């Protein structure tokens, strides 16, 4: 590891630590309905006014996904740890939120809508807004923020890049190890798709939600991308036939 890579790796770990201690949280349970929970919090961040944070649980094909955020944006997405892969990587309609979804701030409504489309109708995510993001790591200029935004903007559904390739995309050649540290700090998995970053030898590599979940997400995207491409090809042939009967 060269000196630049070592310094970037140390900085990414410092950023992760600062994000963990940059706020204190006073929690009050507001509502709990049929396995779908709201948690309202006062979240005071250094150098800023307090956030009124709410939590929501999305019941997805891979388990319970916990989402937190406020009126300004999504704070964090917590993935379940799975020990057994869900059956297949097909799109699923079993991705539900509570009927009280309208009580959530707009960024959380957009986040749950985006994630439901991701699991149930992946082609629909392109027509949906990415919710505003409001985690400390994503608000201040840093190596981790730059890498995560590069990943969000440049690595699309069904694609995969190596840690080295992502380092190059972000303008930090030779910083593959530091990119790995940035991926482990990602507070908004799936939407910021750190599961699409794999090892140069093709192995899936580490993941906050566990290797099984990472492999499922990659398989899900590959299968759905193939289906979307097939559908587009069929529609193209249909139009050509209509144009030239």
XYZ file of N, CA and C in Angstrom:
735
model
N 0.857 -1.197 0.000
C 0.000 0.000 0.000
C 0.890 1.243 0.000
N 0.658 2.194 -0.938
C 1.457 3.404 -0.939
C 0.964 4.377 0.124
N 1.738 5.459 0.340
C 1.426 6.407 1.416
C 0.082 7.086 1.199
N -0.232 7.437 -0.058
C -1.516 8.103 -0.350
C -2.684 7.206 0.005
N -2.606 5.924 -0.389
C -3.678 4.981 -0.085
C -3.850 4.813 1.416
N -2.707 4.754 2.149
C -2.765 4.593 3.606
C -3.437 5.795 4.252
N -3.077 7.002 3.817
C -3.673 8.213 4.389
C -5.171 8.278 4.109
N -5.587 7.919 2.882
C -7.010 7.935 2.540
C -7.785 6.905 3.351
N -7.179 5.740 3.595
C -7.831 4.709 4.400
C -8.016 5.196 5.831
N -6.984 5.840 6.395
C -7.082 6.374 7.757
C -8.162 7.446 7.824
N -8.202 8.335 6.824
C -9.203 9.402 6.805
C -10.610 8.842 6.720
N -10.820 7.810 5.905
C -12.164 7.235 5.775
C -12.626 6.633 7.090
N -11.695 6.032 7.865
C -12.052 5.467 9.162
C -12.351 6.562 10.181
N -11.615 7.673 10.102
C -11.884 8.805 10.989
C -13.265 9.381 10.705
N -13.605 9.503 9.416
C -14.923 10.021 9.032
C -16.031 9.146 9.597
N -15.832 7.830 9.516
C -16.844 6.897 10.027
C -17.035 7.094 11.518
N -15.929 7.269 12.254
C -16.009 7.462 13.707
C -16.710 8.773 14.032
N -16.354 9.851 13.338
C -16.972 11.146 13.600
C -18.467 11.123 13.338
N -18.883 10.401 12.283
C -20.312 10.305 11.983
C -21.055 9.603 13.104
N -20.388 8.636 13.734
C -21.049 7.870 14.795
C -21.221 8.687 16.064
N -20.307 9.661 16.295
C -20.370 10.416 17.545
C -20.832 11.852 17.344
N -21.203 12.232 16.122
C -21.527 13.631 15.828
C -22.909 14.035 16.282
N -23.705 13.117 16.762
C -25.051 13.468 17.222
C -25.431 12.674 18.449
N -26.296 13.234 19.249
C -26.895 12.457 20.321
C -28.388 12.379 20.038
N -29.007 11.300 20.497
C -30.392 11.040 20.112
C -31.255 10.827 21.347
N -32.354 11.571 21.408
C -33.375 11.357 22.415
C -34.551 10.692 21.737
N -34.865 9.437 22.107
C -35.857 8.643 21.381
C -37.175 8.567 22.130
N -38.266 8.665 21.380
C -39.601 8.509 21.929
C -40.416 7.650 20.985
N -40.921 6.521 21.455
C -41.753 5.686 20.600
C -43.057 6.419 20.329
N -43.393 6.566 19.067
C -44.598 7.274 18.674
C -45.693 6.309 18.263
N -45.352 5.278 17.475
C -46.388 4.404 16.960
C -45.808 3.038 16.632
N -46.587 1.986 16.843
C -46.172 0.650 16.431
C -47.391 -0.094 15.936
N -47.374 -0.547 14.684
C -48.528 -1.209 14.089
C -48.095 -2.432 13.305
N -48.497 -3.625 13.726
C -48.377 -4.858 12.938
C -46.986 -5.050 12.341
N -45.960 -4.884 13.137
C -44.596 -5.112 12.642
C -44.030 -3.941 11.862
N -44.754 -2.839 11.766
C -44.289 -1.660 11.030
C -44.218 -0.517 12.032
N -43.048 0.031 12.253
C -42.854 0.923 13.385
C -42.427 2.318 12.954
N -42.936 3.302 13.682
C -42.461 4.668 13.557
C -41.725 5.013 14.847
N -40.576 5.660 14.752
C -39.860 6.128 15.928
C -39.511 7.583 15.687
N -39.996 8.449 16.531
C -39.709 9.873 16.385
C -38.552 10.223 17.294
N -37.592 10.981 16.788
C -36.405 11.302 17.562
C -36.043 12.761 17.390
N -35.386 13.308 18.412
C -34.755 14.610 18.271
C -33.273 14.341 18.094
N -32.738 14.709 16.952
C -31.368 14.365 16.580
C -30.589 15.657 16.419
N -29.715 15.977 17.372
C -28.983 17.236 17.346
C -27.608 17.020 16.754
N -27.332 17.638 15.615
C -26.045 17.486 14.938
C -25.140 18.669 15.242
N -23.856 18.406 15.309
C -22.904 19.479 15.565
C -23.002 20.527 14.470
N -23.060 21.778 14.872
C -23.047 22.863 13.907
C -24.355 23.060 13.181
N -25.423 22.437 13.623
C -26.699 22.592 12.931
C -27.865 22.505 13.886
N -29.040 22.843 13.383
C -30.233 22.777 14.206
C -30.700 21.335 14.322
N -31.468 21.017 15.406
C -31.900 19.629 15.615
C -32.817 19.138 14.502
N -32.702 17.824 14.208
C -33.603 17.168 13.268
C -34.672 16.439 14.070
N -35.893 16.438 13.558
C -36.944 15.608 14.136
C -36.999 14.339 13.304
N -36.349 13.303 13.811
C -36.124 12.086 13.040
C -37.256 11.082 13.221
N -37.609 10.421 12.134
C -38.593 9.341 12.182
C -38.000 8.088 11.555
N -38.493 6.946 12.044
C -38.051 5.654 11.525
C -39.233 4.936 10.893
N -38.934 4.142 9.885
C -39.951 3.296 9.272
C -39.302 1.964 8.898
N -40.071 0.903 8.976
C -39.579 -0.432 8.611
C -40.263 -0.877 7.331
N -39.460 -1.268 6.357
C -39.966 -1.806 5.101
C -39.829 -3.324 5.144
N -40.927 -4.023 4.900
C -40.907 -5.487 4.880
C -40.598 -5.933 3.458
N -39.360 -6.323 3.220
C -38.873 -6.608 1.868
C -38.665 -8.099 1.662
N -38.384 -8.529 0.430
C -38.085 -9.944 0.173
C -36.864 -10.465 0.915
N -35.978 -9.559 1.368
C -34.773 -9.995 2.085
C -34.888 -9.752 3.589
N -36.056 -9.305 4.048
C -36.240 -9.078 5.475
C -36.569 -7.624 5.786
N -36.490 -7.279 7.070
C -36.841 -5.946 7.556
C -35.734 -4.944 7.245
N -36.089 -3.905 6.518
C -35.153 -2.823 6.225
C -35.595 -1.599 7.019
N -34.733 -1.109 7.911
C -35.059 0.030 8.764
C -34.520 1.311 8.135
N -35.401 2.294 8.020
C -35.051 3.561 7.374
C -35.307 4.693 8.361
N -34.363 5.609 8.477
C -34.547 6.776 9.343
C -34.290 8.046 8.547
N -34.954 9.122 8.948
C -34.766 10.391 8.256
C -35.618 11.491 8.856
N -35.520 12.660 8.256
C -36.278 13.819 8.717
C -36.801 14.560 7.497
N -37.337 15.754 7.708
C -37.867 16.553 6.604
C -36.796 16.929 5.588
N -35.535 16.930 6.016
C -34.443 17.346 5.134
C -33.875 16.207 4.299
N -34.089 14.960 4.732
C -33.562 13.850 3.950
C -33.448 12.568 4.745
N -33.049 11.512 4.059
C -32.851 10.206 4.675
C -31.532 10.206 5.434
N -31.571 9.713 6.670
C -30.360 9.642 7.490
C -29.623 8.317 7.290
N -30.366 7.218 7.287
C -29.704 5.917 7.295
C -30.666 4.823 6.846
N -30.116 3.810 6.193
C -30.848 2.584 5.867
C -30.090 1.431 6.508
N -30.778 0.668 7.362
C -30.165 -0.486 8.022
C -30.711 -1.764 7.406
N -29.808 -2.590 6.896
C -30.198 -3.827 6.236
C -30.252 -4.983 7.228
N -31.075 -5.985 6.942
C -31.110 -7.169 7.808
C -29.889 -8.044 7.555
N -29.514 -8.813 8.541
C -28.486 -9.841 8.371
C -29.206 -11.146 8.039
N -28.890 -11.744 6.909
C -29.570 -12.979 6.525
C -28.591 -14.139 6.530
N -29.051 -15.289 6.982
C -28.207 -16.485 7.022
C -28.567 -17.467 5.910
N -29.738 -17.248 5.303
C -30.187 -18.088 4.194
C -30.684 -17.181 3.079
N -30.251 -17.457 1.848
C -30.696 -16.645 0.722
C -32.194 -16.811 0.490
N -32.925 -15.707 0.214
C -34.319 -15.848 -0.190
C -34.422 -16.695 -1.448
N -35.553 -17.350 -1.641
C -35.741 -18.226 -2.808
C -35.704 -17.401 -4.083
N -34.677 -17.588 -4.893
C -34.583 -16.912 -6.183
C -34.338 -15.426 -6.058
N -34.134 -14.785 -7.201
C -33.910 -13.339 -7.230
C -34.979 -12.670 -8.075
N -36.138 -13.296 -8.154
C -37.230 -12.732 -8.933
C -37.761 -11.465 -8.273
N -38.419 -10.608 -9.068
C -39.119 -9.473 -8.492
C -40.217 -10.006 -7.585
N -40.499 -9.282 -6.531
C -41.482 -9.748 -5.561
C -42.466 -8.637 -5.231
N -43.722 -9.012 -5.017
C -44.718 -8.022 -4.600
C -44.787 -7.965 -3.079
N -44.026 -8.813 -2.384
C -44.087 -8.846 -0.930
C -43.143 -7.810 -0.326
N -43.313 -6.562 -0.735
C -42.506 -5.453 -0.231
C -43.496 -4.393 0.231
N -43.731 -4.328 1.519
C -44.862 -3.569 2.032
C -44.441 -2.533 3.057
N -45.250 -1.476 3.134
C -45.121 -0.488 4.196
C -46.500 -0.303 4.814
N -46.533 0.358 5.930
C -47.790 0.546 6.638
C -48.723 1.482 5.888
N -50.042 1.316 6.033
C -50.986 2.269 5.440
C -50.784 3.694 5.932
N -50.073 3.861 7.047
C -49.831 5.203 7.575
C -48.643 5.896 6.966
N -48.214 5.447 5.798
C -47.017 5.992 5.156
C -47.099 7.505 4.965
N -48.323 8.062 4.757
C -48.453 9.490 4.509
C -48.032 10.330 5.718
N -47.895 9.710 6.898
C -47.450 10.422 8.078
C -45.944 10.696 8.041
N -45.225 10.051 7.156
C -43.788 10.214 7.075
C -43.413 11.485 6.330
N -42.240 12.077 6.647
C -41.750 13.201 5.845
C -41.493 12.748 4.413
N -41.523 13.680 3.496
C -41.424 13.366 2.067
C -40.199 12.521 1.706
N -38.991 12.812 2.245
C -37.849 11.973 1.873
C -38.036 10.500 2.231
N -38.695 10.200 3.357
C -38.929 8.808 3.725
C -39.996 8.184 2.836
N -41.004 8.962 2.436
C -41.987 8.449 1.480
C -41.308 8.103 0.161
N -40.425 8.991 -0.311
C -39.720 8.742 -1.568
C -38.788 7.545 -1.451
N -38.160 7.399 -0.286
C -37.231 6.285 -0.069
C -37.973 4.953 -0.089
N -39.105 4.855 0.619
C -39.858 3.602 0.627
C -40.411 3.293 -0.761
N -40.854 4.330 -1.496
C -41.364 4.118 -2.854
C -40.249 3.608 -3.761
N -39.053 4.175 -3.619
C -37.920 3.766 -4.453
C -37.529 2.324 -4.149
N -37.461 1.977 -2.877
C -37.060 0.623 -2.498
C -38.113 -0.406 -2.899
N -39.389 -0.055 -2.791
C -40.445 -0.978 -3.243
C -40.302 -1.246 -4.735
N -40.042 -0.191 -5.501
C -39.857 -0.368 -6.944
C -38.608 -1.214 -7.216
N -37.551 -0.986 -6.457
C -36.304 -1.742 -6.649
C -36.557 -3.241 -6.523
N -37.313 -3.636 -5.525
C -37.562 -5.059 -5.304
C -38.691 -5.607 -6.173
N -39.719 -4.804 -6.419
C -40.925 -5.317 -7.069
C -40.992 -5.025 -8.557
N -40.471 -3.875 -8.972
C -40.545 -3.468 -10.382
C -39.331 -2.608 -10.698
N -38.148 -3.234 -10.806
C -36.892 -2.491 -10.916
C -36.861 -1.437 -12.018
N -37.552 -1.698 -13.139
C -37.562 -0.718 -14.216
C -38.188 0.596 -13.808
N -38.993 0.560 -12.757
C -39.682 1.769 -12.308
C -38.812 2.726 -11.531
N -37.629 2.293 -11.071
C -36.795 3.193 -10.276
C -36.274 4.372 -11.102
N -36.129 4.172 -12.420
C -35.608 5.253 -13.261
C -36.560 6.448 -13.304
N -37.846 6.183 -13.123
C -38.816 7.268 -13.154
C -39.100 7.876 -11.799
N -38.401 7.400 -10.762
C -38.628 7.894 -9.407
C -37.473 8.773 -8.942
N -37.769 9.806 -8.160
C -36.674 10.639 -7.635
C -35.886 9.898 -6.569
N -34.580 10.078 -6.579
C -33.761 9.595 -5.468
C -34.016 10.541 -4.303
N -34.359 10.022 -3.130
C -34.691 10.909 -2.014
C -33.497 11.757 -1.598
N -33.806 12.920 -1.017
C -32.742 13.743 -0.446
C -32.055 12.961 0.669
N -30.738 13.145 0.808
C -29.954 12.415 1.795
C -29.389 13.401 2.812
N -29.464 13.039 4.095
C -29.115 14.003 5.145
C -28.315 13.343 6.268
N -27.298 12.555 5.889
C -26.397 11.958 6.864
C -25.121 12.801 6.914
N -24.503 12.974 8.104
C -23.303 13.818 8.205
C -22.204 13.472 7.212
N -21.998 12.180 6.918
C -20.953 11.788 5.966
C -21.202 12.337 4.573
N -22.489 12.574 4.249
C -22.843 13.014 2.904
C -23.019 14.527 2.817
N -22.846 15.214 3.936
C -23.048 16.657 3.964
C -21.744 17.443 3.939
N -20.656 16.811 4.362
C -19.379 17.529 4.367
C -18.448 16.979 3.287
N -17.629 17.856 2.757
C -16.715 17.472 1.680
C -15.648 16.531 2.237
N -15.514 15.356 1.656
C -14.554 14.374 2.138
C -14.310 13.343 1.048
N -13.290 12.526 1.250
C -13.008 11.436 0.321
C -14.195 10.476 0.258
N -14.735 10.098 1.422
C -15.850 9.151 1.455
C -17.049 9.699 0.710
N -17.399 10.946 0.937
C -18.542 11.552 0.243
C -18.327 11.545 -1.263
N -17.124 11.893 -1.701
C -16.839 11.942 -3.134
C -16.990 10.562 -3.772
N -16.472 9.526 -3.091
C -16.548 8.172 -3.631
C -18.003 7.691 -3.670
N -18.762 7.951 -2.602
C -20.151 7.498 -2.554
C -21.004 8.186 -3.612
N -20.796 9.479 -3.832
C -21.567 10.182 -4.862
C -21.178 9.710 -6.255
N -19.895 9.409 -6.458
C -19.457 8.854 -7.741
C -20.153 7.525 -7.999
N -20.213 6.692 -6.978
C -20.878 5.391 -7.088
C -22.359 5.566 -7.422
N -23.032 6.466 -6.723
C -24.460 6.701 -6.951
C -24.727 7.174 -8.376
N -23.891 8.067 -8.881
C -24.149 8.689 -10.181
C -23.648 7.873 -11.372
N -22.590 7.080 -11.186
C -21.915 6.476 -12.336
C -22.089 4.967 -12.493
N -22.478 4.270 -11.437
C -22.595 2.809 -11.517
C -24.082 2.450 -11.476
N -24.603 2.039 -12.613
C -26.048 1.893 -12.790
C -26.543 0.490 -12.433
N -27.861 0.365 -12.421
C -28.542 -0.889 -12.102
C -28.008 -2.029 -12.984
N -27.620 -3.138 -12.354
C -27.130 -4.293 -13.103
C -25.665 -4.241 -13.458
N -24.980 -3.149 -13.105
C -23.551 -3.032 -13.376
C -22.749 -3.389 -12.120
N -21.464 -3.619 -12.292
C -20.563 -3.865 -11.168
C -19.193 -3.302 -11.516
N -18.507 -2.778 -10.519
C -17.144 -2.266 -10.698
C -16.275 -2.814 -9.575
N -14.980 -2.843 -9.804
C -14.059 -3.253 -8.746
C -13.731 -2.039 -7.882
N -13.156 -2.300 -6.708
C -12.733 -1.208 -5.829
C -11.721 -0.322 -6.558
N -10.848 -0.934 -7.320
C -9.847 -0.180 -8.076
C -10.516 0.693 -9.130
N -11.500 0.132 -9.851
C -12.190 0.903 -10.888
C -12.940 2.086 -10.292
N -13.564 1.872 -9.129
C -14.283 2.971 -8.493
C -13.314 4.054 -8.020
N -12.163 3.646 -7.516
C -11.141 4.626 -7.124
C -10.741 5.475 -8.333
N -10.563 4.840 -9.483
C -10.213 5.570 -10.701
C -11.336 6.503 -11.125
N -12.591 6.027 -11.065
C -13.740 6.857 -11.437
C -13.825 8.107 -10.574
N -13.467 7.960 -9.287
C -13.551 9.081 -8.351
C -12.311 9.979 -8.408
N -11.362 9.630 -9.270
C -10.166 10.453 -9.417
C -9.097 10.175 -8.383
N -9.106 8.959 -7.796
C -8.121 8.598 -6.780
C -7.447 7.282 -7.160
N -6.625 7.321 -8.190
C -5.954 6.112 -8.659
C -5.100 5.519 -7.541
N -5.177 4.190 -7.387
C -4.373 3.517 -6.377
C -4.973 3.509 -4.992
N -6.202 4.012 -4.855
C -6.808 4.109 -3.525
C -7.892 3.048 -3.314
N -7.674 1.851 -3.852
C -8.690 0.797 -3.766
C -9.016 0.438 -2.320
N -8.001 0.353 -1.461
C -8.249 0.002 -0.054
C -9.075 1.083 0.641
N -8.774 2.329 0.367
C -9.534 3.424 0.973
C -10.974 3.419 0.474
N -11.180 3.036 -0.782
C -12.540 2.902 -1.306
C -13.298 1.828 -0.536
N -12.613 0.734 -0.203
C -13.237 -0.299 0.618
C -13.705 0.250 1.955
N -12.889 1.116 2.559
C -13.280 1.759 3.815
C -14.490 2.658 3.635
N -14.535 3.361 2.510
C -15.684 4.224 2.223
C -16.952 3.403 2.052
N -16.842 2.227 1.414
C -18.023 1.380 1.224
C -18.565 0.904 2.572
N -17.674 0.570 3.507
C -18.125 0.101 4.815
C -18.772 1.217 5.625
N -18.527 2.478 5.232
C -19.121 3.621 5.931
C -20.447 4.065 5.321
N -20.846 3.449 4.206
C -22.034 3.891 3.471
C -23.294 3.823 4.347
N -23.935 4.972 4.627
C -25.125 4.949 5.490
C -26.420 4.667 4.726
N -26.371 4.673 3.375
C -27.591 4.535 2.568
C -27.418 3.392 1.566
N -27.235 2.144 2.042
C -27.042 1.024 1.104
C -28.260 0.806 0.215
N -28.045 0.136 -0.875
C -28.981 -0.143 -1.973
C -29.191 1.107 -2.811
N -29.638 2.221 -2.206
C -29.786 3.459 -2.982
C -28.411 3.955 -3.415
N -27.469 4.058 -2.492
C -26.056 4.224 -2.866
C -25.510 2.800 -2.942
N -25.321 2.275 -4.152
C -25.208 0.820 -4.351
C -23.821 0.237 -4.092
N -23.405 0.228 -2.827
C -22.087 -0.331 -2.515
C -22.027 -1.832 -2.779
N -23.199 -2.485 -2.932
C -23.192 -3.915 -3.277
C -22.679 -4.151 -4.693
N -22.616 -3.103 -5.519
C -22.132 -3.239 -6.891
C -20.613 -3.127 -6.986
N -19.950 -2.952 -5.849
C -18.491 -2.849 -5.840
C -17.928 -4.199 -5.396
N -17.162 -4.825 -6.278
C -16.670 -6.185 -6.035
C -15.146 -6.209 -6.159
N -14.574 -7.351 -5.846
C -13.120 -7.491 -5.958
C -12.702 -7.648 -7.413
N -11.448 -7.334 -7.684
C -10.927 -7.398 -9.058
C -10.976 -8.806 -9.632
N -10.930 -9.829 -8.771
C -10.969 -11.212 -9.251
C -12.387 -11.720 -9.491
N -13.382 -10.845 -9.278
C -14.770 -11.223 -9.513
C -15.520 -11.680 -8.286
N -14.812 -11.918 -7.162
C -15.493 -12.287 -5.926
C -16.338 -11.104 -5.430
N -17.425 -11.424 -4.747
C -18.329 -10.350 -4.314
C -17.700 -9.453 -3.258
N -16.868 -9.997 -2.381
C -16.234 -9.180 -1.349
C -17.142 -8.946 -0.154
N -16.697 -8.077 0.742
C -17.425 -7.818 1.977
C -18.644 -6.933 1.736
N -19.566 -6.970 2.705
C -20.775 -6.150 2.611
C -21.374 -5.998 4.005
N -21.890 -4.800 4.293
C -22.458 -4.535 5.603
C -23.621 -5.452 5.946
N -24.408 -5.831 4.944
C -25.540 -6.725 5.161
C -25.165 -8.191 5.070
N -23.878 -8.486 4.858
C -23.423 -9.872 4.742
C -23.258 -10.286 3.288
N -22.392 -11.256 3.053
C -22.080 -11.684 1.693
C -23.288 -12.285 0.980
N -24.124 -13.036 1.713
C -25.296 -13.649 1.088
C -26.238 -12.584 0.526
N -26.452 -11.522 1.289
C -27.337 -10.453 0.826
C -26.736 -9.748 -0.391
N -25.431 -9.525 -0.362
C -24.765 -8.881 -1.497
C -24.926 -9.724 -2.759
N -24.727 -11.030 -2.631
C -24.870 -11.908 -3.787
C -26.309 -11.930 -4.289
N -27.285 -11.879 -3.369
C -28.686 -11.860 -3.784
C -29.006 -10.574 -4.559
N -28.532 -9.443 -4.052
C -28.795 -8.165 -4.718
C -28.169 -8.137 -6.118
N -26.953 -8.642 -6.244
C -26.300 -8.680 -7.553
C -27.054 -9.606 -8.513
N -27.506 -10.758 -8.016
C -28.270 -11.691 -8.855
C -29.616 -11.094 -9.248
N -30.250 -10.436 -8.303
C -31.541 -9.772 -8.559
C -31.401 -8.756 -9.689
N -30.360 -7.931 -9.619
C -30.169 -6.895 -10.631
C -29.812 -7.502 -11.983
N -28.976 -8.523 -11.985
C -28.597 -9.152 -13.245
C -29.816 -9.743 -13.942
N -30.644 -10.459 -13.174
C -31.837 -11.091 -13.734
C -32.828 -10.055 -14.248
N -33.056 -9.017 -13.453
C -34.030 -8.000 -13.851
C -33.536 -7.167 -15.042
N -32.230 -6.925 -15.104
C -31.680 -6.199 -16.250
C -31.860 -7.006 -17.527
N -31.629 -8.329 -17.447
C -31.828 -9.191 -18.619
C -33.289 -9.171 -19.062
N -34.210 -9.192 -18.101
C -35.635 -9.153 -18.433
C -36.016 -7.822 -19.089
N -35.483 -6.727 -18.549
C -35.779 -5.407 -19.117
C -35.234 -5.295 -20.535
N -34.024 -5.806 -20.757
C -33.433 -5.753 -22.093
C -34.233 -6.595 -23.079
N -34.696 -7.756 -22.632
C -35.502 -8.620 -23.489
C -36.821 -7.941 -23.839
N -37.430 -7.309 -22.848
C -38.695 -6.609 -23.082
C -38.521 -5.463 -24.068
N -37.436 -4.705 -23.916
C -37.164 -3.594 -24.832
C -36.925 -4.103 -26.251
N -36.224 -5.233 -26.384
C -35.976 -5.803 -27.699
C -37.267 -6.262 -28.356
N -38.148 -6.872 -27.571
C -39.442 -7.319 -28.093
C -40.282 -6.132 -28.559
N -40.275 -5.052 -27.779
C -41.031 -3.850 -28.150
C -40.468 -3.219 -29.416
N -39.142 -3.256 -29.558
C -38.502 -2.711 -30.757
C -38.902 -3.503 -32.001
N -38.886 -4.836 -31.880
C -39.277 -5.697 -33.009
C -40.744 -5.486 -33.363
N -41.573 -5.294 -32.350
C -42.999 -5.074 -32.570
C -43.233 -3.781 -33.354
N -42.504 -2.727 -32.970
C -42.636 -1.457 -33.682
C -42.154 -1.562 -35.128
N -41.079 -2.326 -35.341
C -40.552 -2.506 -36.702
C -41.547 -3.247 -37.570
N -42.236 -4.222 -37.012
C -43.249 -4.967 -37.756
C -44.431 -4.092 -38.125
N -44.822 -3.203 -37.185
C -45.927 -2.291 -37.451
C -45.549 -1.270 -38.528
N -44.277 -0.858 -38.507
C -43.820 0.132 -39.488
C -43.633 -0.469 -40.869
N -43.351 -1.796 -40.903
C -43.131 -2.478 -42.182
C -43.970 -3.767 -42.216
N -45.274 -3.639 -42.362
C -46.161 -4.827 -42.365
C -45.887 -5.752 -43.552
